[in-house]
């Protein structure tokens, strides 16, 4: 799913499920099941799960084995094993397009066949692995902690991917190879890079809403764990549409459940995210002075200065030093928090323009929600 100021395009392509179960009369001799087969024999759901996980990792399309044990509940056991195998690896889960299975046998043994189809081939996944390693090598610097790693990974994805408005690209491979993908590809690549950088994270399914689509549509994003606390991270919705080179939004960067629930909902059980990241940054800065500069840069990028009461602007005299500082830094945009209505803001901007020969000034403004403060 993708949000833009003018248009909204969103899609989460979730794999279909096809299940086929076939049974045949029990043979007179139990050994008939094994007599002409050299298939592996498994005896538990855990063993089935491991076998399937290996097959999925290798992108095998067909898996055959002999199940030895009571078969009256084999259908549910196979479904459980497939679900557990996919749940153990989110990347595999969202790379599988569909699966089906069937079995034939007796009350105590069965020949099982599982068929799998994928959105990424083994070669494509290998490409993702190699590119991910190369990306991390180029953006992760010695001495970086997890907070810095999340930031540079997020920024790389937003700067280097474009949202696929054709709605035909769903994978991390699509994103890396062609430069565009939908929300599923964004969340898969985010998951992959964070995981390879040693940062625990999950892919979250839900529904996202925008002002021009109050009904909402399926969407996928990530949950990230930092220092024991969980945060929402939506790289798709932080990437402007149409794409603007080098522009990164942080509206959905390390958010709480309360912040995210304004326009995202989810039903499944996920870890609670109830820690304000700006509070986390403040504590980190006080605790680790050696990283104070890095944390201050993150705070600036995330525009957390808007929540500092001493930085609220209400007059020309308060705005002028901020403008001078931005110009000296070569910035073309300045974000600040203004106390007053739009009429008062226009007066301050007019005074700024007249007294400093700035030429035309363009501005846009929005209300800072109380729950964000």
Tab-separated table of C-alpha atoms in Angstrom:
chain	number	residue	atom	x	y	z
A	1	UNK	CA	0.000	0.000	0.000
A	2	UNK	CA	1.227	3.469	-0.836
A	3	UNK	CA	0.117	6.939	0.195
A	4	UNK	CA	0.788	10.197	-1.606
A	5	UNK	CA	-0.444	13.719	-1.288
A	6	UNK	CA	-2.452	13.449	-4.489
A	7	UNK	CA	-3.061	9.772	-5.065
A	8	UNK	CA	-3.182	6.555	-3.129
A	9	UNK	CA	-2.071	3.242	-4.558
A	10	UNK	CA	-1.915	0.305	-2.232
A	11	UNK	CA	-1.677	-3.422	-2.386
A	12	UNK	CA	-0.538	-6.362	-0.346
A	13	UNK	CA	-0.500	-9.488	-2.467
A	14	UNK	CA	-0.968	-12.380	-0.053
A	15	UNK	CA	-0.352	-15.929	-1.226
A	16	UNK	CA	-3.301	-18.099	-2.111
A	17	UNK	CA	-3.855	-21.432	-0.440
A	18	UNK	CA	-4.708	-24.594	-2.324
A	19	UNK	CA	-5.105	-27.850	-0.446
A	20	UNK	CA	-5.752	-31.234	-1.982
A	21	UNK	CA	-6.137	-34.335	0.157
A	22	UNK	CA	-6.601	-37.763	-1.367
A	23	UNK	CA	-7.091	-41.061	0.409
A	24	UNK	CA	-7.107	-44.624	-0.929
A	25	UNK	CA	-8.193	-47.934	0.602
A	26	UNK	CA	-5.762	-49.387	3.098
A	27	UNK	CA	-3.445	-51.984	1.495
A	28	UNK	CA	-3.397	-55.493	2.894
A	29	UNK	CA	0.303	-55.335	3.666
A	30	UNK	CA	1.625	-52.222	5.419
A	31	UNK	CA	5.057	-52.727	3.875
A	32	UNK	CA	3.535	-51.940	0.470
A	33	UNK	CA	3.787	-48.251	1.384
A	34	UNK	CA	7.570	-48.449	1.652
A	35	UNK	CA	8.375	-51.289	-0.736
A	36	UNK	CA	8.867	-49.176	-3.841
A	37	UNK	CA	9.874	-45.927	-2.144
A	38	UNK	CA	13.195	-44.501	-1.067
A	39	UNK	CA	11.572	-41.351	0.327
A	40	UNK	CA	12.611	-40.011	3.695
A	41	UNK	CA	10.492	-41.145	6.624
A	42	UNK	CA	9.216	-38.554	9.127
A	43	UNK	CA	7.275	-39.230	12.311
A	44	UNK	CA	6.243	-35.862	13.785
A	45	UNK	CA	4.981	-32.375	12.946
A	46	UNK	CA	8.365	-30.947	13.965
A	47	UNK	CA	10.142	-33.260	11.536
A	48	UNK	CA	7.730	-32.296	8.757
A	49	UNK	CA	8.266	-28.628	9.562
A	50	UNK	CA	12.053	-28.929	9.346
A	51	UNK	CA	11.865	-30.814	6.074
A	52	UNK	CA	9.537	-28.203	4.596
A	53	UNK	CA	11.647	-25.313	5.840
A	54	UNK	CA	14.747	-26.757	4.158
A	55	UNK	CA	12.777	-27.251	0.942
A	56	UNK	CA	11.412	-23.697	1.084
A	57	UNK	CA	14.867	-22.250	1.703
A	58	UNK	CA	16.143	-24.104	-1.373
A	59	UNK	CA	13.004	-23.054	-3.325
A	60	UNK	CA	12.088	-26.679	-4.057
A	61	UNK	CA	8.774	-26.935	-5.886
A	62	UNK	CA	7.937	-30.505	-4.839
A	63	UNK	CA	8.581	-32.251	-1.532
A	64	UNK	CA	7.863	-35.959	-1.077
A	65	UNK	CA	8.210	-38.051	2.066
A	66	UNK	CA	6.642	-40.936	3.952
A	67	UNK	CA	4.801	-40.062	7.126
A	68	UNK	CA	4.861	-42.841	9.723
A	69	UNK	CA	2.252	-42.489	12.437
A	70	UNK	CA	-1.464	-42.107	12.974
A	71	UNK	CA	-2.899	-40.457	9.847
A	72	UNK	CA	-6.432	-39.567	10.923
A	73	UNK	CA	-5.208	-36.063	11.832
A	74	UNK	CA	-2.537	-35.836	9.112
A	75	UNK	CA	-4.407	-33.122	7.219
A	76	UNK	CA	-4.297	-30.734	10.178
A	77	UNK	CA	-0.726	-31.788	10.986
A	78	UNK	CA	0.440	-30.920	7.466
A	79	UNK	CA	-1.339	-27.570	7.600
A	80	UNK	CA	0.204	-26.875	11.017
A	81	UNK	CA	3.682	-27.845	9.812
A	82	UNK	CA	3.395	-25.578	6.756
A	83	UNK	CA	2.171	-22.653	8.856
A	84	UNK	CA	4.967	-23.123	11.404
A	85	UNK	CA	7.631	-23.414	8.715
A	86	UNK	CA	6.519	-20.153	7.094
A	87	UNK	CA	6.060	-18.370	10.423
A	88	UNK	CA	9.624	-19.237	11.433
A	89	UNK	CA	11.010	-17.142	8.561
A	90	UNK	CA	9.033	-14.055	7.446
A	91	UNK	CA	11.079	-13.732	4.266
A	92	UNK	CA	10.075	-17.245	3.204
A	93	UNK	CA	6.481	-16.663	4.309
A	94	UNK	CA	5.963	-13.701	1.991
A	95	UNK	CA	7.969	-15.225	-0.841
A	96	UNK	CA	5.681	-18.254	-1.130
A	97	UNK	CA	2.876	-17.633	-3.618
A	98	UNK	CA	0.858	-20.792	-2.971
A	99	UNK	CA	1.053	-24.368	-1.774
A	100	UNK	CA	-0.930	-27.588	-1.984
A	101	UNK	CA	-0.543	-31.078	-0.619
A	102	UNK	CA	-1.994	-34.547	-0.931
A	103	UNK	CA	-1.342	-37.910	0.694
A	104	UNK	CA	-2.203	-41.574	0.162
A	105	UNK	CA	-1.783	-44.364	2.626
A	106	UNK	CA	-3.172	-46.291	5.544
A	107	UNK	CA	-4.269	-45.421	9.060
A	108	UNK	CA	-0.652	-45.648	10.235
A	109	UNK	CA	1.437	-44.411	7.275
A	110	UNK	CA	1.132	-42.298	4.137
A	111	UNK	CA	3.029	-41.074	1.104
A	112	UNK	CA	2.882	-37.273	1.199
A	113	UNK	CA	3.482	-34.801	-1.629
A	114	UNK	CA	3.708	-31.053	-1.010
A	115	UNK	CA	3.827	-28.639	-3.941
A	116	UNK	CA	5.108	-25.083	-3.531
A	117	UNK	CA	5.258	-22.060	-5.797
A	118	UNK	CA	7.320	-18.935	-5.148
A	119	UNK	CA	7.462	-15.279	-6.116
A	120	UNK	CA	11.260	-15.421	-6.058
A	121	UNK	CA	13.436	-18.115	-7.579
A	122	UNK	CA	16.467	-19.456	-5.726
A	123	UNK	CA	18.684	-17.412	-8.053
A	124	UNK	CA	16.698	-14.245	-7.361
A	125	UNK	CA	16.901	-14.779	-3.615
A	126	UNK	CA	20.651	-15.302	-3.944
A	127	UNK	CA	20.821	-11.971	-5.759
A	128	UNK	CA	18.960	-10.368	-2.837
A	129	UNK	CA	21.410	-11.962	-0.399
A	130	UNK	CA	24.444	-10.698	-2.299
A	131	UNK	CA	23.045	-7.198	-2.843
A	132	UNK	CA	21.982	-6.959	0.807
A	133	UNK	CA	25.503	-7.823	1.951
A	134	UNK	CA	26.937	-5.225	-0.434
A	135	UNK	CA	24.484	-2.523	0.694
A	136	UNK	CA	25.180	-3.120	4.371
A	137	UNK	CA	28.919	-3.070	3.758
A	138	UNK	CA	28.612	0.353	2.138
A	139	UNK	CA	26.256	2.029	4.638
A	140	UNK	CA	27.184	0.514	8.013
A	141	UNK	CA	30.216	2.131	9.581
A	142	UNK	CA	32.416	0.807	12.421
A	143	UNK	CA	31.098	1.795	15.829
A	144	UNK	CA	27.479	2.243	14.752
A	145	UNK	CA	24.900	1.075	17.274
A	146	UNK	CA	21.473	-0.352	16.395
A	147	UNK	CA	19.742	3.043	16.431
A	148	UNK	CA	22.165	4.365	13.826
A	149	UNK	CA	21.878	1.177	11.772
A	150	UNK	CA	18.079	1.368	11.612
A	151	UNK	CA	18.311	4.982	10.463
A	152	UNK	CA	20.763	4.391	7.597
A	153	UNK	CA	18.935	1.242	6.449
A	154	UNK	CA	15.590	3.082	6.441
A	155	UNK	CA	17.087	6.018	4.536
A	156	UNK	CA	18.769	3.772	1.947
A	157	UNK	CA	15.498	1.983	1.176
A	158	UNK	CA	13.458	5.176	0.876
A	159	UNK	CA	16.083	6.858	-1.318
A	160	UNK	CA	16.700	3.886	-3.605
A	161	UNK	CA	13.263	2.358	-4.114
A	162	UNK	CA	10.248	3.707	-5.947
A	163	UNK	CA	6.686	2.576	-5.410
A	164	UNK	CA	5.466	0.318	-8.219
A	165	UNK	CA	2.316	2.041	-9.449
A	166	UNK	CA	1.757	-0.783	-11.969
A	167	UNK	CA	1.095	-3.093	-8.982
A	168	UNK	CA	2.976	-5.997	-10.542
A	169	UNK	CA	6.115	-6.205	-8.386
A	170	UNK	CA	5.857	-7.782	-4.947
A	171	UNK	CA	9.319	-8.909	-3.881
A	172	UNK	CA	12.587	-7.636	-2.468
A	173	UNK	CA	14.221	-8.879	-5.676
A	174	UNK	CA	11.912	-6.658	-7.714
A	175	UNK	CA	12.861	-3.699	-5.556
A	176	UNK	CA	16.612	-4.265	-5.825
A	177	UNK	CA	16.752	-5.402	-9.464
A	178	UNK	CA	14.239	-3.023	-11.036
A	179	UNK	CA	14.206	-0.244	-8.431
A	180	UNK	CA	10.483	-0.476	-7.687
A	181	UNK	CA	8.064	-2.673	-5.756
A	182	UNK	CA	4.864	-2.463	-3.695
A	183	UNK	CA	4.550	-2.430	0.090
A	184	UNK	CA	5.271	-6.143	0.423
A	185	UNK	CA	8.605	-5.705	-1.353
A	186	UNK	CA	9.464	-2.685	0.806
A	187	UNK	CA	8.733	-4.573	4.033
A	188	UNK	CA	10.606	-7.681	2.828
A	189	UNK	CA	13.737	-5.719	1.966
A	190	UNK	CA	13.473	-3.788	5.237
A	191	UNK	CA	13.190	-7.084	7.111
A	192	UNK	CA	16.128	-8.574	5.222
A	193	UNK	CA	18.535	-5.665	5.748
A	194	UNK	CA	17.626	-5.211	9.408
A	195	UNK	CA	17.957	-8.926	10.111
A	196	UNK	CA	21.342	-9.142	8.390
A	197	UNK	CA	22.440	-6.128	10.449
A	198	UNK	CA	21.546	-8.054	13.613
A	199	UNK	CA	18.332	-6.158	14.404
A	200	UNK	CA	15.242	-8.139	15.384
A	201	UNK	CA	12.151	-7.230	13.388
A	202	UNK	CA	8.854	-8.606	12.127
A	203	UNK	CA	6.634	-8.047	9.113
A	204	UNK	CA	3.228	-6.828	10.173
A	205	UNK	CA	-0.013	-7.204	8.184
A	206	UNK	CA	-2.891	-4.823	8.509
A	207	UNK	CA	-4.993	-2.166	6.828
A	208	UNK	CA	-3.929	1.401	6.138
A	209	UNK	CA	-6.203	4.353	5.492
A	210	UNK	CA	-5.821	7.742	3.853
A	211	UNK	CA	-8.097	10.751	3.556
A	212	UNK	CA	-9.038	9.801	-0.003
A	213	UNK	CA	-9.651	6.160	0.927
A	214	UNK	CA	-11.592	5.893	4.208
A	215	UNK	CA	-12.340	2.199	3.537
A	216	UNK	CA	-8.647	1.346	3.635
A	217	UNK	CA	-6.756	-1.494	1.967
A	218	UNK	CA	-4.334	-4.230	2.922
A	219	UNK	CA	-0.854	-3.090	3.799
A	220	UNK	CA	2.430	-4.447	5.174
A	221	UNK	CA	5.120	-2.747	7.244
A	222	UNK	CA	7.647	-3.669	9.952
A	223	UNK	CA	8.002	-3.860	13.714
A	224	UNK	CA	11.533	-3.197	14.960
A	225	UNK	CA	13.000	-4.059	18.365
A	226	UNK	CA	15.570	-1.688	19.847
A	227	UNK	CA	16.906	-2.069	23.389
A	228	UNK	CA	13.951	-4.279	24.279
A	229	UNK	CA	11.263	-1.889	23.000
A	230	UNK	CA	9.225	-2.373	19.821
A	231	UNK	CA	8.460	0.333	17.249
A	232	UNK	CA	6.516	0.514	13.976
A	233	UNK	CA	8.499	1.319	10.830
A	234	UNK	CA	6.728	1.888	7.501
A	235	UNK	CA	9.292	2.456	4.753
A	236	UNK	CA	6.568	2.426	2.078
A	237	UNK	CA	4.600	5.330	3.502
A	238	UNK	CA	7.825	7.207	4.231
A	239	UNK	CA	8.653	7.198	0.505
A	240	UNK	CA	6.912	10.029	-1.411
A	241	UNK	CA	4.817	9.285	-4.510
A	242	UNK	CA	5.682	10.367	-7.108
A	243	UNK	CA	9.251	9.626	-6.116
A	244	UNK	CA	11.412	12.640	-5.285
A	245	UNK	CA	15.156	12.003	-5.381
A	246	UNK	CA	16.850	12.047	-1.997
A	247	UNK	CA	13.659	13.065	-0.149
A	248	UNK	CA	12.932	11.021	2.954
A	249	UNK	CA	9.894	11.290	5.213
A	250	UNK	CA	9.942	10.178	8.846
A	251	UNK	CA	6.221	10.367	9.598
A	252	UNK	CA	6.128	6.585	10.126
A	253	UNK	CA	9.575	6.126	11.631
A	254	UNK	CA	9.730	4.153	14.905
A	255	UNK	CA	6.169	4.912	16.000
A	256	UNK	CA	4.058	3.682	18.899
A	257	UNK	CA	0.813	1.743	18.550
A	258	UNK	CA	-1.097	4.912	19.470
A	259	UNK	CA	0.692	6.982	16.839
A	260	UNK	CA	0.383	4.322	14.158
A	261	UNK	CA	-3.281	3.568	14.826
A	262	UNK	CA	-4.347	6.958	13.478
A	263	UNK	CA	-4.317	5.480	9.967
A	264	UNK	CA	-3.104	1.871	10.363
A	265	UNK	CA	-4.945	-1.048	11.953
A	266	UNK	CA	-3.960	-4.666	12.556
A	267	UNK	CA	-5.786	-7.717	13.914
A	268	UNK	CA	-3.133	-10.342	14.548
A	269	UNK	CA	-1.296	-10.408	17.864
A	270	UNK	CA	1.981	-8.512	17.668
A	271	UNK	CA	4.352	-7.205	20.360
A	272	UNK	CA	3.112	-3.969	21.925
A	273	UNK	CA	4.813	-0.765	20.804
A	274	UNK	CA	4.250	1.778	23.569
A	275	UNK	CA	7.549	3.663	23.906
A	276	UNK	CA	7.886	7.150	22.405
A	277	UNK	CA	11.065	7.171	20.350
A	278	UNK	CA	11.805	10.824	21.080
A	279	UNK	CA	11.822	9.925	24.796
A	280	UNK	CA	14.179	7.075	23.965
A	281	UNK	CA	16.536	9.458	22.139
A	282	UNK	CA	16.531	11.882	25.050
A	283	UNK	CA	17.457	9.116	27.481
A	284	UNK	CA	20.152	7.779	25.175
A	285	UNK	CA	21.711	11.228	24.806
A	286	UNK	CA	21.842	11.678	28.580
A	287	UNK	CA	23.224	8.180	29.102
A	288	UNK	CA	25.846	8.001	26.358
A	289	UNK	CA	27.636	11.285	25.745
A	290	UNK	CA	29.945	9.702	23.184
A	291	UNK	CA	26.964	9.283	20.853
A	292	UNK	CA	25.322	12.628	21.647
A	293	UNK	CA	26.175	14.067	18.226
A	294	UNK	CA	24.709	11.067	16.412
A	295	UNK	CA	21.536	11.172	18.493
A	296	UNK	CA	21.212	14.921	17.922
A	297	UNK	CA	21.440	14.371	14.169
A	298	UNK	CA	18.721	11.727	14.326
A	299	UNK	CA	16.583	14.097	16.401
A	300	UNK	CA	17.063	16.831	13.783
A	301	UNK	CA	16.246	14.519	10.876
A	302	UNK	CA	13.097	13.334	12.654
A	303	UNK	CA	12.173	16.983	13.404
A	304	UNK	CA	11.791	16.261	17.102
A	305	UNK	CA	12.804	19.845	17.829
A	306	UNK	CA	9.158	20.676	17.131
A	307	UNK	CA	8.358	19.257	20.552
A	308	UNK	CA	10.856	21.455	22.423
A	309	UNK	CA	8.936	24.313	24.042
A	310	UNK	CA	11.943	26.651	23.917
A	311	UNK	CA	12.102	26.339	20.117
A	312	UNK	CA	8.531	27.488	19.452
A	313	UNK	CA	8.436	30.528	17.139
A	314	UNK	CA	5.877	33.326	17.483
A	315	UNK	CA	7.658	36.373	16.020
A	316	UNK	CA	10.015	37.600	13.319
A	317	UNK	CA	12.858	38.004	15.832
A	318	UNK	CA	12.579	34.347	16.847
A	319	UNK	CA	12.390	33.111	13.258
A	320	UNK	CA	15.267	35.158	11.806
A	321	UNK	CA	18.191	33.256	13.462
A	322	UNK	CA	16.672	29.950	12.357
A	323	UNK	CA	16.491	31.188	8.779
A	324	UNK	CA	20.096	32.453	8.856
A	325	UNK	CA	21.312	29.133	10.219
A	326	UNK	CA	19.429	27.209	7.518
A	327	UNK	CA	20.852	29.437	4.761
A	328	UNK	CA	24.401	29.025	6.055
A	329	UNK	CA	23.918	25.261	5.968
A	330	UNK	CA	22.734	25.480	2.353
A	331	UNK	CA	19.218	24.299	3.159
A	332	UNK	CA	16.292	25.210	0.949
A	333	UNK	CA	13.673	24.234	3.510
A	334	UNK	CA	13.102	25.127	7.151
A	335	UNK	CA	10.685	23.350	9.467
A	336	UNK	CA	9.621	25.052	12.673
A	337	UNK	CA	6.758	25.108	15.158
A	338	UNK	CA	4.717	28.308	15.161
A	339	UNK	CA	2.500	29.557	17.957
A	340	UNK	CA	-0.449	31.383	16.451
A	341	UNK	CA	-2.939	31.166	13.601
A	342	UNK	CA	-2.183	31.246	9.890
A	343	UNK	CA	-2.869	34.983	9.642
A	344	UNK	CA	-0.177	35.666	12.247
A	345	UNK	CA	2.216	33.308	10.459
A	346	UNK	CA	1.750	35.168	7.165
A	347	UNK	CA	2.563	38.496	8.864
A	348	UNK	CA	5.803	37.060	10.260
A	349	UNK	CA	6.784	35.613	6.870
A	350	UNK	CA	6.037	38.925	5.122
A	351	UNK	CA	8.252	40.773	7.598
A	352	UNK	CA	10.990	38.201	7.053
A	353	UNK	CA	10.743	38.618	3.290
A	354	UNK	CA	10.738	42.441	3.291
A	355	UNK	CA	13.628	42.884	5.722
A	356	UNK	CA	15.909	40.229	4.231
A	357	UNK	CA	15.286	40.397	0.471
A	358	UNK	CA	14.505	36.703	0.321
A	359	UNK	CA	12.355	36.824	-2.765
A	360	UNK	CA	9.286	34.601	-2.858
A	361	UNK	CA	8.564	32.324	0.083
A	362	UNK	CA	6.457	29.197	-0.191
A	363	UNK	CA	5.067	27.545	2.900
A	364	UNK	CA	2.673	24.853	4.004
A	365	UNK	CA	1.535	24.077	7.499
A	366	UNK	CA	-0.328	21.436	9.458
A	367	UNK	CA	-1.641	21.093	12.976
A	368	UNK	CA	0.648	19.381	15.470
A	369	UNK	CA	-1.600	16.822	17.146
A	370	UNK	CA	-1.721	16.909	20.911
A	371	UNK	CA	-1.156	13.151	21.148
A	372	UNK	CA	2.184	13.699	19.401
A	373	UNK	CA	3.414	16.172	22.011
